[in-house]
Amino acid sequence: MSKTLFDKVWDAHVVTSIKNGPQVLYIDKHLIHEVTSPQAFTELKTRNLPLFRPKQIIATADHNTPTKNQHLPVKDLLSRNQLAQLTSNCKENNIELYGLGHPNNGIVHVIAPELGITQPGMTLVCGDSHTSTHGAFGSIAFGIGTSQVAQVFASQCVLAEKPKSMRISIHGKLKKNVFPKDVILYIISKLGTNSGTGYFVEYAGDVFQNMSMEGRMTVCNMSIEMGARGGLIAPDSITYNYIKGRKFAPSGKDLEKKMTYWESLKTEEDATFDTEYSFNAKDISPMITFGTNPGMGIKISETIPKSKDKSFKNSLQYMDFKEGQSLLNTPINYVFIGSCTNSRIEDFRVAANFIKGKQKANNVTAWLVPGSQMVVKQLKEEGLDVVFEKAGFELRQPGCSACLAMNDDKIPSGAYCVSTSNRNFEGRQGPGSKTLLASPLTAASVAVAGKIVDISKFS
Amino acid sequence: MEKFTKLITTAIPLSIENIDTDQIIPARFLKATSKEGFGKNLFRDWRFDQNNNPKEDFILNNSNYKGQILIAGTNFGCGSSREHAAWAIADYGFKVVISSFFADIFKGNALNNGILPIQISENFLQILLKTTLSNPNSLILIDLKEQTVLLEETGQFEKFEINSYKKHCLLNGFDDIDYLVSIKDKIEVFENKRLVK
């Protein structure tokens, strides 16, 4: 039978299958961070089990770290303890750790690709649902719970049932001011937040083929927001050019050998999918969410739809919006550009390009939180920090920050935040906070205007 | 892991759809480094106001409703992969969550902690929600071996799916790590084969 890209990578990693049960899937790279790993290390200790393959694990501190004064001891005692445990666990088990202040430190899903750790055809897991990001390289990458983190520690494998396959194709050329974030918000708004549950998604068509790696990562990152464990895109010359020359990327003979494998990673023409969807690029406009799940999105210029659904009504009540209302001109007091969805260099270039020569509105607090130390270095080299500073934006140090508000970067109760992150759940950015998801360009335009504006109208 | 065979208990109906793991346990409580004690913050921002006073209209604060089963609206456990959500549910005292649809990662996390996620039809879910809401003393019987959920009051029941491996694990109190460690030789053979390729 003809194979999909997903089949090829999955089947190459099956160690064995349990009769009428899951398969044992071998994991090439295991990424860990301070929040979902401590209990897994304890589990191993309790069972007196050794860590099986420490060289295949990379650790970073990102979820629970401050974005200011990272050179000072972390003020929050619980956070400091969690970070200290990560450090001692990594040391005891010979795991490479990129802790606070390390030049390779940053959000786990930003650093692994930029260091060349993420490569096509790999299996990759992390105790974080946005691990789906790495699928942008044509790898199988998915989030796992802490029990599974312990399983991978002990055996470098997970038990998993092979998911169903879905293909989402988008053809045509994206309109001006439409970004990868708008594409994925559009898809989720059309298909719903549980449409992908039980599936792995392949994104296909010229919209994705013409997308940069940063853009592909944004799309794959939010696969989980439609319930899919992961999403992937076939590797091509854009992928290879991104990887080549990075710190842990293969080179010379090794690269040649790998390239042969990578180039085989395409869905065969007559392969079939359990479910297929197709959209037209011309139908996609800049998007924004109005509710409390990522599927509740509209074109910025549209009005909020009507629904009899109780959860829908509760969601609008939480957001303090009404059916039929336009979001345009809604005053916004917080803007957050960051998170594993949109904190890469390209995202800051887009924002800076718009902001240059303008001023942030007085009513807005705007936090820019780069995804990694490398992004910080790069944006400084390009002089973007000066653009942001002149415009009144606050450039912070890397981390997950206000995406999940585990640290002090919280949006106050009742306040709206236009955010480039991935989740607009109730209280996600702090108790009582109201999140509107959008692209970095939309977020930048809101910060300058102090209210929601229709970015599709800007030249 | 504790064995799970049968359960007869009252249930708490939570008629809300798309309950994400941020609601089950907000991120600010994920700073702990052990699995214990998350129950007190289960559904924290729905249970308590900003001054930490219980919100009277939230069902977990209504002493009429007790039990080891949580019944919730469709797409339960979506969002973040945090296993802390499963730990919070277990720590609060629930052994079973019933819904008409579960998010993948939550389902796996629940099973790995001895909590049985039971997926039933939307129709039966609405019956269970309605019955347990109007009569908090309604008993629900879960039989894992037979894969049935029975509402004692009316005798209505439904069969549920679970893969035979996971069923075997729960019935016997085994977990995945035991199995994976037992096949380490096979895993090493697999690694060596790939090196040669």
PDB file of N, CA, C and O in Angstrom, chain B residues 51-100:
ATOM      1  N   ASN B  51     -10.672  36.319  46.174  1.00  0.00           N
ATOM      2  CA  ASN B  51     -10.301  36.412  47.586  1.00  0.00           C
ATOM      3  C   ASN B  51     -10.274  35.037  48.244  1.00  0.00           C
ATOM      4  O   ASN B  51     -10.343  34.915  49.477  1.00  0.00           O
ATOM      5  N   ASN B  52     -10.241  34.000  47.378  1.00  0.00           N
ATOM      6  CA  ASN B  52     -10.187  32.610  47.840  1.00  0.00           C
ATOM      7  C   ASN B  52     -11.439  32.146  48.580  1.00  0.00           C
ATOM      8  O   ASN B  52     -11.390  31.193  49.348  1.00  0.00           O
ATOM      9  N   ASN B  53     -12.561  32.830  48.360  1.00  0.00           N
ATOM     10  CA  ASN B  53     -13.823  32.357  48.930  1.00  0.00           C
ATOM     11  C   ASN B  53     -14.505  31.427  47.937  1.00  0.00           C
ATOM     12  O   ASN B  53     -14.511  31.709  46.738  1.00  0.00           O
ATOM     13  N   PRO B  54     -15.094  30.312  48.438  1.00  0.00           N
ATOM     14  CA  PRO B  54     -15.762  29.381  47.515  1.00  0.00           C
ATOM     15  C   PRO B  54     -16.914  30.068  46.782  1.00  0.00           C
ATOM     16  O   PRO B  54     -17.652  30.848  47.386  1.00  0.00           O
ATOM     17  N   LYS B  55     -17.029  29.797  45.481  1.00  0.00           N
ATOM     18  CA  LYS B  55     -18.143  30.342  44.710  1.00  0.00           C
ATOM     19  C   LYS B  55     -19.332  29.400  44.906  1.00  0.00           C
ATOM     20  O   LYS B  55     -19.261  28.226  44.543  1.00  0.00           O
ATOM     21  N   GLU B  56     -20.408  29.936  45.453  1.00  0.00           N
ATOM     22  CA  GLU B  56     -21.527  29.085  45.847  1.00  0.00           C
ATOM     23  C   GLU B  56     -22.186  28.354  44.680  1.00  0.00           C
ATOM     24  O   GLU B  56     -22.721  27.262  44.845  1.00  0.00           O
ATOM     25  N   ASP B  57     -22.179  28.986  43.503  1.00  0.00           N
ATOM     26  CA  ASP B  57     -22.893  28.363  42.394  1.00  0.00           C
ATOM     27  C   ASP B  57     -22.092  27.276  41.673  1.00  0.00           C
ATOM     28  O   ASP B  57     -22.593  26.648  40.744  1.00  0.00           O
ATOM     29  N   PHE B  58     -20.868  27.017  42.115  1.00  0.00           N
ATOM     30  CA  PHE B  58     -20.095  25.948  41.457  1.00  0.00           C
ATOM     31  C   PHE B  58     -20.364  24.620  42.164  1.00  0.00           C
ATOM     32  O   PHE B  58     -20.320  24.524  43.395  1.00  0.00           O
ATOM     33  N   ILE B  59     -20.635  23.606  41.356  1.00  0.00           N
ATOM     34  CA  ILE B  59     -21.178  22.353  41.903  1.00  0.00           C
ATOM     35  C   ILE B  59     -20.258  21.640  42.896  1.00  0.00           C
ATOM     36  O   ILE B  59     -20.732  20.999  43.838  1.00  0.00           O
ATOM     37  N   LEU B  60     -18.943  21.805  42.741  1.00  0.00           N
ATOM     38  CA  LEU B  60     -18.055  21.161  43.710  1.00  0.00           C
ATOM     39  C   LEU B  60     -18.181  21.786  45.101  1.00  0.00           C
ATOM     40  O   LEU B  60     -17.733  21.200  46.089  1.00  0.00           O
ATOM     41  N   ASN B  61     -18.759  22.982  45.150  1.00  0.00           N
ATOM     42  CA  ASN B  61     -18.959  23.632  46.449  1.00  0.00           C
ATOM     43  C   ASN B  61     -20.337  23.353  47.040  1.00  0.00           C
ATOM     44  O   ASN B  61     -20.686  23.897  48.078  1.00  0.00           O
ATOM     45  N   ASN B  62     -21.118  22.540  46.355  1.00  0.00           N
ATOM     46  CA  ASN B  62     -22.447  22.187  46.842  1.00  0.00           C
ATOM     47  C   ASN B  62     -22.354  20.834  47.545  1.00  0.00           C
ATOM     48  O   ASN B  62     -22.135  19.804  46.910  1.00  0.00           O
ATOM     49  N   SER B  63     -22.528  20.847  48.870  1.00  0.00           N
ATOM     50  CA  SER B  63     -22.261  19.626  49.649  1.00  0.00           C
ATOM     51  C   SER B  63     -23.242  18.495  49.350  1.00  0.00           C
ATOM     52  O   SER B  63     -23.040  17.360  49.765  1.00  0.00           O
ATOM     53  N   ASN B  64     -24.319  18.798  48.614  1.00  0.00           N
ATOM     54  CA  ASN B  64     -25.244  17.715  48.228  1.00  0.00           C
ATOM     55  C   ASN B  64     -24.593  16.760  47.231  1.00  0.00           C
ATOM     56  O   ASN B  64     -25.019  15.614  47.104  1.00  0.00           O
ATOM     57  N   TYR B  65     -23.621  17.288  46.489  1.00  0.00           N
ATOM     58  CA  TYR B  65     -23.021  16.465  45.439  1.00  0.00           C
ATOM     59  C   TYR B  65     -21.657  15.928  45.875  1.00  0.00           C
ATOM     60  O   TYR B  65     -20.752  16.692  46.194  1.00  0.00           O
ATOM     61  N   LYS B  66     -21.585  14.616  45.898  1.00  0.00           N
ATOM     62  CA  LYS B  66     -20.326  13.942  46.271  1.00  0.00           C
ATOM     63  C   LYS B  66     -20.160  12.725  45.378  1.00  0.00           C
ATOM     64  O   LYS B  66     -21.092  12.337  44.679  1.00  0.00           O
ATOM     65  N   GLY B  67     -19.012  12.110  45.446  1.00  0.00           N
ATOM     66  CA  GLY B  67     -18.839  10.856  44.716  1.00  0.00           C
ATOM     67  C   GLY B  67     -17.499  10.744  44.048  1.00  0.00           C
ATOM     68  O   GLY B  67     -16.728  11.714  43.988  1.00  0.00           O
ATOM     69  N   GLN B  68     -17.216   9.546  43.535  1.00  0.00           N
ATOM     70  CA  GLN B  68     -15.899   9.284  42.936  1.00  0.00           C
ATOM     71  C   GLN B  68     -15.938   9.352  41.405  1.00  0.00           C
ATOM     72  O   GLN B  68     -14.978   8.981  40.752  1.00  0.00           O
ATOM     73  N   ILE B  69     -17.098   9.802  40.872  1.00  0.00           N
ATOM     74  CA  ILE B  69     -17.196   9.938  39.413  1.00  0.00           C
ATOM     75  C   ILE B  69     -17.458  11.397  39.060  1.00  0.00           C
ATOM     76  O   ILE B  69     -18.326  12.038  39.661  1.00  0.00           O
ATOM     77  N   LEU B  70     -16.715  11.899  38.102  1.00  0.00           N
ATOM     78  CA  LEU B  70     -16.968  13.235  37.562  1.00  0.00           C
ATOM     79  C   LEU B  70     -17.602  13.053  36.183  1.00  0.00           C
ATOM     80  O   LEU B  70     -17.056  12.327  35.350  1.00  0.00           O
ATOM     81  N   ILE B  71     -18.769  13.677  35.992  1.00  0.00           N
ATOM     82  CA  ILE B  71     -19.410  13.600  34.674  1.00  0.00           C
ATOM     83  C   ILE B  71     -19.295  14.979  34.038  1.00  0.00           C
ATOM     84  O   ILE B  71     -19.708  15.976  34.634  1.00  0.00           O
ATOM     85  N   ALA B  72     -18.722  15.043  32.844  1.00  0.00           N
ATOM     86  CA  ALA B  72     -18.470  16.362  32.238  1.00  0.00           C
ATOM     87  C   ALA B  72     -18.859  16.396  30.765  1.00  0.00           C
ATOM     88  O   ALA B  72     -18.966  15.347  30.119  1.00  0.00           O
ATOM     89  N   GLY B  73     -19.052  17.604  30.247  1.00  0.00           N
ATOM     90  CA  GLY B  73     -19.430  17.812  28.853  1.00  0.00           C
ATOM     91  C   GLY B  73     -18.354  17.355  27.879  1.00  0.00           C
ATOM     92  O   GLY B  73     -17.229  17.032  28.272  1.00  0.00           O
ATOM     93  N   THR B  74     -18.721  17.379  26.608  1.00  0.00           N
ATOM     94  CA  THR B  74     -17.855  16.815  25.565  1.00  0.00           C
ATOM     95  C   THR B  74     -16.499  17.517  25.436  1.00  0.00           C
ATOM     96  O   THR B  74     -16.358  18.677  25.829  1.00  0.00           O
ATOM     97  N   ASN B  75     -15.513  16.808  24.880  1.00  0.00           N
ATOM     98  CA  ASN B  75     -14.144  17.298  24.667  1.00  0.00           C
ATOM     99  C   ASN B  75     -13.471  17.667  25.977  1.00  0.00           C
ATOM    100  O   ASN B  75     -12.886  18.734  26.123  1.00  0.00           O
ATOM    101  N   PHE B  76     -13.526  16.752  26.928  1.00  0.00           N
ATOM    102  CA  PHE B  76     -12.927  16.987  28.242  1.00  0.00           C
ATOM    103  C   PHE B  76     -11.409  16.841  28.181  1.00  0.00           C
ATOM    104  O   PHE B  76     -10.890  15.921  27.561  1.00  0.00           O
ATOM    105  N   GLY B  77     -10.705  17.779  28.838  1.00  0.00           N
ATOM    106  CA  GLY B  77      -9.243  17.660  28.980  1.00  0.00           C
ATOM    107  C   GLY B  77      -8.443  18.163  27.803  1.00  0.00           C
ATOM    108  O   GLY B  77      -7.284  17.785  27.622  1.00  0.00           O
ATOM    109  N   CYS B  78      -9.029  19.040  26.992  1.00  0.00           N
ATOM    110  CA  CYS B  78      -8.285  19.557  25.843  1.00  0.00           C
ATOM    111  C   CYS B  78      -7.241  20.569  26.314  1.00  0.00           C
ATOM    112  O   CYS B  78      -7.260  21.020  27.449  1.00  0.00           O
ATOM    113  N   GLY B  79      -6.324  20.904  25.408  1.00  0.00           N
ATOM    114  CA  GLY B  79      -5.311  21.918  25.715  1.00  0.00           C
ATOM    115  C   GLY B  79      -4.001  21.315  26.183  1.00  0.00           C
ATOM    116  O   GLY B  79      -3.557  20.296  25.663  1.00  0.00           O
ATOM    117  N   SER B  80      -3.430  21.945  27.174  1.00  0.00           N
ATOM    118  CA  SER B  80      -2.096  21.613  27.671  1.00  0.00           C
ATOM    119  C   SER B  80      -1.974  20.139  28.073  1.00  0.00           C
ATOM    120  O   SER B  80      -2.922  19.544  28.567  1.00  0.00           O
ATOM    121  N   SER B  81      -0.753  19.599  27.901  1.00  0.00           N
ATOM    122  CA  SER B  81      -0.503  18.184  28.196  1.00  0.00           C
ATOM    123  C   SER B  81      -0.290  17.916  29.683  1.00  0.00           C
ATOM    124  O   SER B  81      -0.069  16.782  30.078  1.00  0.00           O
ATOM    125  N   ARG B  82      -0.343  18.946  30.507  1.00  0.00           N
ATOM    126  CA  ARG B  82      -0.001  18.819  31.922  1.00  0.00           C
ATOM    127  C   ARG B  82      -0.697  17.632  32.595  1.00  0.00           C
ATOM    128  O   ARG B  82      -1.914  17.569  32.669  1.00  0.00           O
ATOM    129  N   GLU B  83       0.111  16.696  33.097  1.00  0.00           N
ATOM    130  CA  GLU B  83      -0.453  15.544  33.796  1.00  0.00           C
ATOM    131  C   GLU B  83      -0.982  15.959  35.169  1.00  0.00           C
ATOM    132  O   GLU B  83      -1.736  15.231  35.809  1.00  0.00           O
ATOM    133  N   HIS B  84      -0.587  17.171  35.581  1.00  0.00           N
ATOM    134  CA  HIS B  84      -1.080  17.731  36.842  1.00  0.00           C
ATOM    135  C   HIS B  84      -2.608  17.732  36.865  1.00  0.00           C
ATOM    136  O   HIS B  84      -3.212  17.669  37.938  1.00  0.00           O
ATOM    137  N   ALA B  85      -3.236  17.807  35.680  1.00  0.00           N
ATOM    138  CA  ALA B  85      -4.702  17.773  35.612  1.00  0.00           C
ATOM    139  C   ALA B  85      -5.217  16.423  36.094  1.00  0.00           C
ATOM    140  O   ALA B  85      -6.163  16.351  36.891  1.00  0.00           O
ATOM    141  N   ALA B  86      -4.587  15.357  35.644  1.00  0.00           N
ATOM    142  CA  ALA B  86      -4.977  14.016  36.097  1.00  0.00           C
ATOM    143  C   ALA B  86      -4.662  13.835  37.579  1.00  0.00           C
ATOM    144  O   ALA B  86      -5.452  13.257  38.334  1.00  0.00           O
ATOM    145  N   TRP B  87      -3.501  14.349  38.001  1.00  0.00           N
ATOM    146  CA  TRP B  87      -3.137  14.245  39.422  1.00  0.00           C
ATOM    147  C   TRP B  87      -4.145  14.990  40.290  1.00  0.00           C
ATOM    148  O   TRP B  87      -4.508  14.528  41.383  1.00  0.00           O
ATOM    149  N   ALA B  88      -4.607  16.157  39.827  1.00  0.00           N
ATOM    150  CA  ALA B  88      -5.561  16.955  40.603  1.00  0.00           C
ATOM    151  C   ALA B  88      -6.893  16.208  40.731  1.00  0.00           C
ATOM    152  O   ALA B  88      -7.500  16.170  41.804  1.00  0.00           O
ATOM    153  N   ILE B  89      -7.321  15.603  39.635  1.00  0.00           N
ATOM    154  CA  ILE B  89      -8.581  14.853  39.648  1.00  0.00           C
ATOM    155  C   ILE B  89      -8.481  13.645  40.578  1.00  0.00           C
ATOM    156  O   ILE B  89      -9.378  13.377  41.382  1.00  0.00           O
ATOM    157  N   ALA B  90      -7.346  12.936  40.511  1.00  0.00           N
ATOM    158  CA  ALA B  90      -7.136  11.772  41.383  1.00  0.00           C
ATOM    159  C   ALA B  90      -7.031  12.211  42.842  1.00  0.00           C
ATOM    160  O   ALA B  90      -7.638  11.610  43.732  1.00  0.00           O
ATOM    161  N   ASP B  91      -6.287  13.279  43.065  1.00  0.00           N
ATOM    162  CA  ASP B  91      -6.057  13.750  44.433  1.00  0.00           C
ATOM    163  C   ASP B  91      -7.358  14.235  45.085  1.00  0.00           C
ATOM    164  O   ASP B  91      -7.544  14.117  46.290  1.00  0.00           O
ATOM    165  N   TYR B  92      -8.262  14.738  44.283  1.00  0.00           N
ATOM    166  CA  TYR B  92      -9.551  15.195  44.807  1.00  0.00           C
ATOM    167  C   TYR B  92     -10.425  13.999  45.209  1.00  0.00           C
ATOM    168  O   TYR B  92     -11.352  14.120  46.000  1.00  0.00           O
ATOM    169  N   GLY B  93     -10.125  12.838  44.633  1.00  0.00           N
ATOM    170  CA  GLY B  93     -10.851  11.630  45.010  1.00  0.00           C
ATOM    171  C   GLY B  93     -11.650  10.980  43.890  1.00  0.00           C
ATOM    172  O   GLY B  93     -12.377  10.020  44.119  1.00  0.00           O
ATOM    173  N   PHE B  94     -11.539  11.504  42.679  1.00  0.00           N
ATOM    174  CA  PHE B  94     -12.257  10.880  41.565  1.00  0.00           C
ATOM    175  C   PHE B  94     -11.494   9.652  41.060  1.00  0.00           C
ATOM    176  O   PHE B  94     -10.267   9.652  41.001  1.00  0.00           O
ATOM    177  N   LYS B  95     -12.247   8.619  40.690  1.00  0.00           N
ATOM    178  CA  LYS B  95     -11.643   7.408  40.102  1.00  0.00           C
ATOM    179  C   LYS B  95     -12.032   7.281  38.635  1.00  0.00           C
ATOM    180  O   LYS B  95     -11.400   6.540  37.879  1.00  0.00           O
ATOM    181  N   VAL B  96     -13.124   7.968  38.263  1.00  0.00           N
ATOM    182  CA  VAL B  96     -13.647   7.837  36.906  1.00  0.00           C
ATOM    183  C   VAL B  96     -14.064   9.225  36.404  1.00  0.00           C
ATOM    184  O   VAL B  96     -14.598  10.028  37.177  1.00  0.00           O
ATOM    185  N   VAL B  97     -13.806   9.498  35.128  1.00  0.00           N
ATOM    186  CA  VAL B  97     -14.387  10.677  34.484  1.00  0.00           C
ATOM    187  C   VAL B  97     -15.227  10.170  33.318  1.00  0.00           C
ATOM    188  O   VAL B  97     -14.754   9.351  32.525  1.00  0.00           O
ATOM    189  N   ILE B  98     -16.477  10.622  33.247  1.00  0.00           N
ATOM    190  CA  ILE B  98     -17.356  10.220  32.151  1.00  0.00           C
ATOM    191  C   ILE B  98     -17.617  11.439  31.274  1.00  0.00           C
ATOM    192  O   ILE B  98     -17.928  12.516  31.777  1.00  0.00           O
ATOM    193  N   SER B  99     -17.452  11.261  29.951  1.00  0.00           N
ATOM    194  CA  SER B  99     -17.769  12.332  29.013  1.00  0.00           C
ATOM    195  C   SER B  99     -18.130  11.689  27.677  1.00  0.00           C
ATOM    196  O   SER B  99     -17.979  10.477  27.497  1.00  0.00           O
ATOM    197  N   SER B 100     -18.603  12.506  26.744  1.00  0.00           N
ATOM    198  CA  SER B 100     -18.905  11.936  25.424  1.00  0.00           C
ATOM    199  C   SER B 100     -17.701  12.034  24.481  1.00  0.00           C
ATOM    200  O   SER B 100     -17.744  11.539  23.360  1.00  0.00           O
TER     201      SER B 100
END
